[in-house]
PDB file of C-alpha atoms in Angstrom:
ATOM      1  CA  UNK N   1      -0.098  -0.500  -0.299  1.00  0.00           C
ATOM      2  CA  UNK N   2       2.938   2.146   0.522  1.00  0.00           C
ATOM      3  CA  UNK N   3       4.397   1.768  -2.562  1.00  0.00           C
ATOM      4  CA  UNK N   4       1.558   2.492  -4.470  1.00  0.00           C
ATOM      5  CA  UNK N   5       1.120   5.761  -2.545  1.00  0.00           C
ATOM      6  CA  UNK N   6       4.808   6.939  -2.783  1.00  0.00           C
ATOM      7  CA  UNK N   7       4.298   6.210  -6.917  1.00  0.00           C
ATOM      8  CA  UNK N   8       1.363   8.145  -6.851  1.00  0.00           C
ATOM      9  CA  UNK N   9       2.675  11.311  -5.388  1.00  0.00           C
ATOM     10  CA  UNK N  10       5.845  11.026  -7.190  1.00  0.00           C
ATOM     11  CA  UNK N  11       4.180  11.148 -10.594  1.00  0.00           C
ATOM     12  CA  UNK N  12       1.724  14.263  -9.237  1.00  0.00           C
ATOM     13  CA  UNK N  13       5.014  15.814  -8.048  1.00  0.00           C
ATOM     14  CA  UNK N  14       7.006  14.995 -11.218  1.00  0.00           C
ATOM     15  CA  UNK N  15       4.295  15.289 -13.893  1.00  0.00           C
ATOM     16  CA  UNK N  16       4.514  11.870 -14.921  1.00  0.00           C
ATOM     17  CA  UNK N  17       1.107  11.432 -16.058  1.00  0.00           C
ATOM     18  CA  UNK N  18       1.019   8.606 -18.306  1.00  0.00           C
ATOM     19  CA  UNK N  19       3.300   6.357 -16.505  1.00  0.00           C
ATOM     20  CA  UNK N  20       4.524   3.400 -19.184  1.00  0.00           C
ATOM     21  CA  UNK N  21       4.037  -0.254 -18.254  1.00  0.00           C
ATOM     22  CA  UNK N  22       3.950  -4.073 -19.953  1.00  0.00           C
ATOM     23  CA  UNK N  23       4.269  -5.409 -16.398  1.00  0.00           C
ATOM     24  CA  UNK N  24       0.882  -7.238 -15.897  1.00  0.00           C
ATOM     25  CA  UNK N  25       2.116  -6.953 -12.469  1.00  0.00           C
ATOM     26  CA  UNK N  26       2.448  -3.139 -12.408  1.00  0.00           C
ATOM     27  CA  UNK N  27      -0.814  -2.771 -14.379  1.00  0.00           C
ATOM     28  CA  UNK N  28      -2.507  -4.568 -11.520  1.00  0.00           C
ATOM     29  CA  UNK N  29      -1.431  -3.320  -8.793  1.00  0.00           C
ATOM     30  CA  UNK N  30      -2.741   0.077 -10.062  1.00  0.00           C
ATOM     31  CA  UNK N  31      -6.067  -0.742 -11.162  1.00  0.00           C
ATOM     32  CA  UNK N  32      -8.041   0.360  -8.536  1.00  0.00           C
ATOM     33  CA  UNK N  33      -6.153   3.684  -8.018  1.00  0.00           C
ATOM     34  CA  UNK N  34      -6.856   7.402 -10.196  1.00  0.00           C
ATOM     35  CA  UNK N  35      -3.213   6.882 -11.710  1.00  0.00           C
ATOM     36  CA  UNK N  36      -2.979   6.767 -15.562  1.00  0.00           C
ATOM     37  CA  UNK N  37      -1.435   2.951 -17.069  1.00  0.00           C
ATOM     38  CA  UNK N  38       0.046   3.191 -20.712  1.00  0.00           C
ATOM     39  CA  UNK N  39       1.614   0.612 -22.532  1.00  0.00           C
ATOM     40  CA  UNK N  40       2.211   2.988 -25.986  1.00  0.00           C
ATOM     41  CA  UNK N  41       5.910   3.358 -25.354  1.00  0.00           C
ATOM     42  CA  UNK N  42       5.565   4.681 -29.248  1.00  0.00           C
ATOM     43  CA  UNK N  43       3.068   7.485 -28.035  1.00  0.00           C
ATOM     44  CA  UNK N  44       5.431  10.827 -29.545  1.00  0.00           C
ATOM     45  CA  UNK N  45       2.588  12.922 -26.844  1.00  0.00           C
ATOM     46  CA  UNK N  46       3.956  11.542 -23.797  1.00  0.00           C
ATOM     47  CA  UNK N  47       6.525  14.305 -22.708  1.00  0.00           C
ATOM     48  CA  UNK N  48       8.079  12.363 -20.224  1.00  0.00           C
ATOM     49  CA  UNK N  49       9.398   9.011 -20.821  1.00  0.00           C
ATOM     50  CA  UNK N  50       9.248   7.161 -17.190  1.00  0.00           C
ATOM     51  CA  UNK N  51       9.123   3.620 -16.891  1.00  0.00           C
ATOM     52  CA  UNK N  52       7.216   1.248 -14.043  1.00  0.00           C
ATOM     53  CA  UNK N  53       8.432  -2.457 -14.037  1.00  0.00           C
ATOM     54  CA  UNK N  54       9.002  -5.593 -11.662  1.00  0.00           C
ATOM     55  CA  UNK N  55      12.646  -7.038 -12.282  1.00  0.00           C
ATOM     56  CA  UNK N  56      13.900 -10.372 -12.246  1.00  0.00           C
ATOM     57  CA  UNK N  57      16.508  -9.814  -9.405  1.00  0.00           C
ATOM     58  CA  UNK N  58      19.110  -7.529  -7.932  1.00  0.00           C
ATOM     59  CA  UNK N  59      22.825  -8.889  -7.061  1.00  0.00           C
ATOM     60  CA  UNK N  60      24.141  -7.302  -3.978  1.00  0.00           C
ATOM     61  CA  UNK N  61      27.578  -8.093  -4.320  1.00  0.00           C
ATOM     62  CA  UNK N  62      27.365  -4.716  -7.273  1.00  0.00           C
ATOM     63  CA  UNK N  63      24.331  -2.742  -6.419  1.00  0.00           C
ATOM     64  CA  UNK N  64      23.197  -4.291 -10.177  1.00  0.00           C
ATOM     65  CA  UNK N  65      19.570  -5.326 -11.674  1.00  0.00           C
ATOM     66  CA  UNK N  66      18.792  -7.602 -13.608  1.00  0.00           C
ATOM     67  CA  UNK N  67      15.302  -6.855 -16.246  1.00  0.00           C
ATOM     68  CA  UNK N  68      13.724  -8.845 -18.852  1.00  0.00           C
ATOM     69  CA  UNK N  69      11.323  -8.658 -20.903  1.00  0.00           C
ATOM     70  CA  UNK N  70       9.754 -11.491 -19.604  1.00  0.00           C
ATOM     71  CA  UNK N  71       9.214  -9.378 -15.622  1.00  0.00           C
ATOM     72  CA  UNK N  72       8.886  -5.845 -17.764  1.00  0.00           C
ATOM     73  CA  UNK N  73       6.427  -6.985 -20.590  1.00  0.00           C
ATOM     74  CA  UNK N  74       8.614  -5.905 -23.532  1.00  0.00           C
ATOM     75  CA  UNK N  75      12.049  -4.929 -23.488  1.00  0.00           C
ATOM     76  CA  UNK N  76      10.912  -1.488 -24.644  1.00  0.00           C
ATOM     77  CA  UNK N  77       9.907  -1.449 -21.011  1.00  0.00           C
ATOM     78  CA  UNK N  78      13.396  -0.609 -19.582  1.00  0.00           C
ATOM     79  CA  UNK N  79      15.432   0.140 -23.161  1.00  0.00           C
ATOM     80  CA  UNK N  80      13.165   3.710 -23.714  1.00  0.00           C
ATOM     81  CA  UNK N  81      12.523   4.764 -20.456  1.00  0.00           C
ATOM     82  CA  UNK N  82      14.014   8.710 -19.402  1.00  0.00           C
ATOM     83  CA  UNK N  83      12.971   7.240 -15.330  1.00  0.00           C
ATOM     84  CA  UNK N  84      12.459   3.982 -15.422  1.00  0.00           C
ATOM     85  CA  UNK N  85      10.805   2.668 -11.897  1.00  0.00           C
ATOM     86  CA  UNK N  86      11.783  -0.773 -10.897  1.00  0.00           C
ATOM     87  CA  UNK N  87       9.734  -2.276  -8.336  1.00  0.00           C
ATOM     88  CA  UNK N  88      11.598  -5.281  -6.567  1.00  0.00           C
ATOM     89  CA  UNK N  89      11.510  -7.445  -3.242  1.00  0.00           C
ATOM     90  CA  UNK N  90      13.635  -8.794  -0.596  1.00  0.00           C
ATOM     91  CA  UNK N  91      13.158 -12.436  -1.855  1.00  0.00           C
ATOM     92  CA  UNK N  92      15.016 -10.656  -5.349  1.00  0.00           C
ATOM     93  CA  UNK N  93      18.652 -10.911  -3.786  1.00  0.00           C
ATOM     94  CA  UNK N  94      21.263 -12.783  -5.032  1.00  0.00           C
ATOM     95  CA  UNK N  95      24.529 -12.152  -3.266  1.00  0.00           C
ATOM     96  CA  UNK N  96      26.838 -12.171  -7.201  1.00  0.00           C
ATOM     97  CA  UNK N  97      26.932 -12.040 -10.802  1.00  0.00           C
ATOM     98  CA  UNK N  98      27.805 -15.911 -10.603  1.00  0.00           C
ATOM     99  CA  UNK N  99      24.166 -16.574  -8.608  1.00  0.00           C
ATOM    100  CA  UNK N 100      21.628 -15.176 -11.699  1.00  0.00           C
ATOM    101  CA  UNK N 101      21.562 -17.900 -13.533  1.00  0.00           C
ATOM    102  CA  UNK N 102      20.505 -20.502 -11.112  1.00  0.00           C
ATOM    103  CA  UNK N 103      17.793 -17.786  -9.591  1.00  0.00           C
ATOM    104  CA  UNK N 104      16.564 -16.996 -13.427  1.00  0.00           C
ATOM    105  CA  UNK N 105      16.304 -21.257 -14.074  1.00  0.00           C
ATOM    106  CA  UNK N 106      14.402 -21.657 -11.415  1.00  0.00           C
ATOM    107  CA  UNK N 107      11.870 -19.662 -11.840  1.00  0.00           C
ATOM    108  CA  UNK N 108      11.495 -19.926 -15.545  1.00  0.00           C
ATOM    109  CA  UNK N 109      11.776 -23.812 -15.428  1.00  0.00           C
ATOM    110  CA  UNK N 110      13.469 -23.905 -18.941  1.00  0.00           C
ATOM    111  CA  UNK N 111      11.006 -21.485 -20.603  1.00  0.00           C
ATOM    112  CA  UNK N 112      14.100 -18.546 -20.181  1.00  0.00           C
ATOM    113  CA  UNK N 113      13.595 -14.866 -21.590  1.00  0.00           C
ATOM    114  CA  UNK N 114      14.715 -14.255 -24.056  1.00  0.00           C
ATOM    115  CA  UNK N 115      16.330 -11.075 -23.358  1.00  0.00           C
ATOM    116  CA  UNK N 116      17.876  -9.862 -19.573  1.00  0.00           C
ATOM    117  CA  UNK N 117      19.545  -6.497 -19.093  1.00  0.00           C
ATOM    118  CA  UNK N 118      22.538  -5.658 -16.309  1.00  0.00           C
ATOM    119  CA  UNK N 119      21.913  -2.886 -14.693  1.00  0.00           C
ATOM    120  CA  UNK N 120      24.796  -1.146 -13.030  1.00  0.00           C
ATOM    121  CA  UNK N 121      24.466   2.371 -13.711  1.00  0.00           C
ATOM    122  CA  UNK N 122      24.085   5.618 -16.123  1.00  0.00           C
ATOM    123  CA  UNK N 123      26.524   4.699 -19.261  1.00  0.00           C
ATOM    124  CA  UNK N 124      30.036   6.833 -19.801  1.00  0.00           C
ATOM    125  CA  UNK N 125      30.796   7.881 -23.471  1.00  0.00           C
ATOM    126  CA  UNK N 126      33.714   9.324 -24.363  1.00  0.00           C
ATOM    127  CA  UNK N 127      32.983   8.656 -28.580  1.00  0.00           C
ATOM    128  CA  UNK N 128      32.907  12.556 -28.897  1.00  0.00           C
ATOM    129  CA  UNK N 129      35.594  14.628 -28.988  1.00  0.00           C
ATOM    130  CA  UNK N 130      36.447  13.223 -26.555  1.00  0.00           C
ATOM    131  CA  UNK N 131      34.637  14.266 -23.287  1.00  0.00           C
ATOM    132  CA  UNK N 132      33.181  12.363 -21.028  1.00  0.00           C
ATOM    133  CA  UNK N 133      29.491  12.429 -21.384  1.00  0.00           C
ATOM    134  CA  UNK N 134      27.032  10.868 -18.613  1.00  0.00           C
ATOM    135  CA  UNK N 135      23.904   8.651 -19.039  1.00  0.00           C
ATOM    136  CA  UNK N 136      23.703   9.319 -23.219  1.00  0.00           C
ATOM    137  CA  UNK N 137      22.679   5.865 -23.682  1.00  0.00           C
ATOM    138  CA  UNK N 138      19.598   4.294 -21.655  1.00  0.00           C
ATOM    139  CA  UNK N 139      18.089   5.606 -18.619  1.00  0.00           C
ATOM    140  CA  UNK N 140      18.922   8.958 -17.138  1.00  0.00           C
ATOM    141  CA  UNK N 141      17.481   8.268 -13.839  1.00  0.00           C
ATOM    142  CA  UNK N 142      16.685   4.582 -11.826  1.00  0.00           C
ATOM    143  CA  UNK N 143      14.735   3.779  -8.755  1.00  0.00           C
ATOM    144  CA  UNK N 144      14.339   1.068  -6.920  1.00  0.00           C
ATOM    145  CA  UNK N 145      11.396   0.715  -4.983  1.00  0.00           C
ATOM    146  CA  UNK N 146      11.234  -2.880  -2.527  1.00  0.00           C
ATOM    147  CA  UNK N 147       8.472  -3.609  -1.534  1.00  0.00           C
ATOM    148  CA  UNK N 148       7.457  -6.652   0.836  1.00  0.00           C
TER     149      UNK N 148
END
């Protein structure tokens, strides 16, 4: 319940309407609220691309977050967002990078997601004029909500 209230408050304060999500779990959680959630990532009228998704797991050793098209509903959900809001549960922590694959195999029982990404921080590039640009590719902001 606190998670729903926090997301609704952030959405109002930051003018994040609609939030984008293709995650069935997220849609179920916010079904009884006034929060507008769209699954149209191609809508050019949306000024702030803010995506709300779930994750596969989190890696304690690196502070990274593992996302997939299966948990988020589509790759667009985590690939095109300027701001990425991720809901996770304490049971989704794994200790190290090598622990991801047994965790995912057990969860999906042989029907693995077609794509997974590990989010470890903003991108960094010196491709143009050897000038460091942070956040040039991918989301510029990530917020993790740990929900029990």
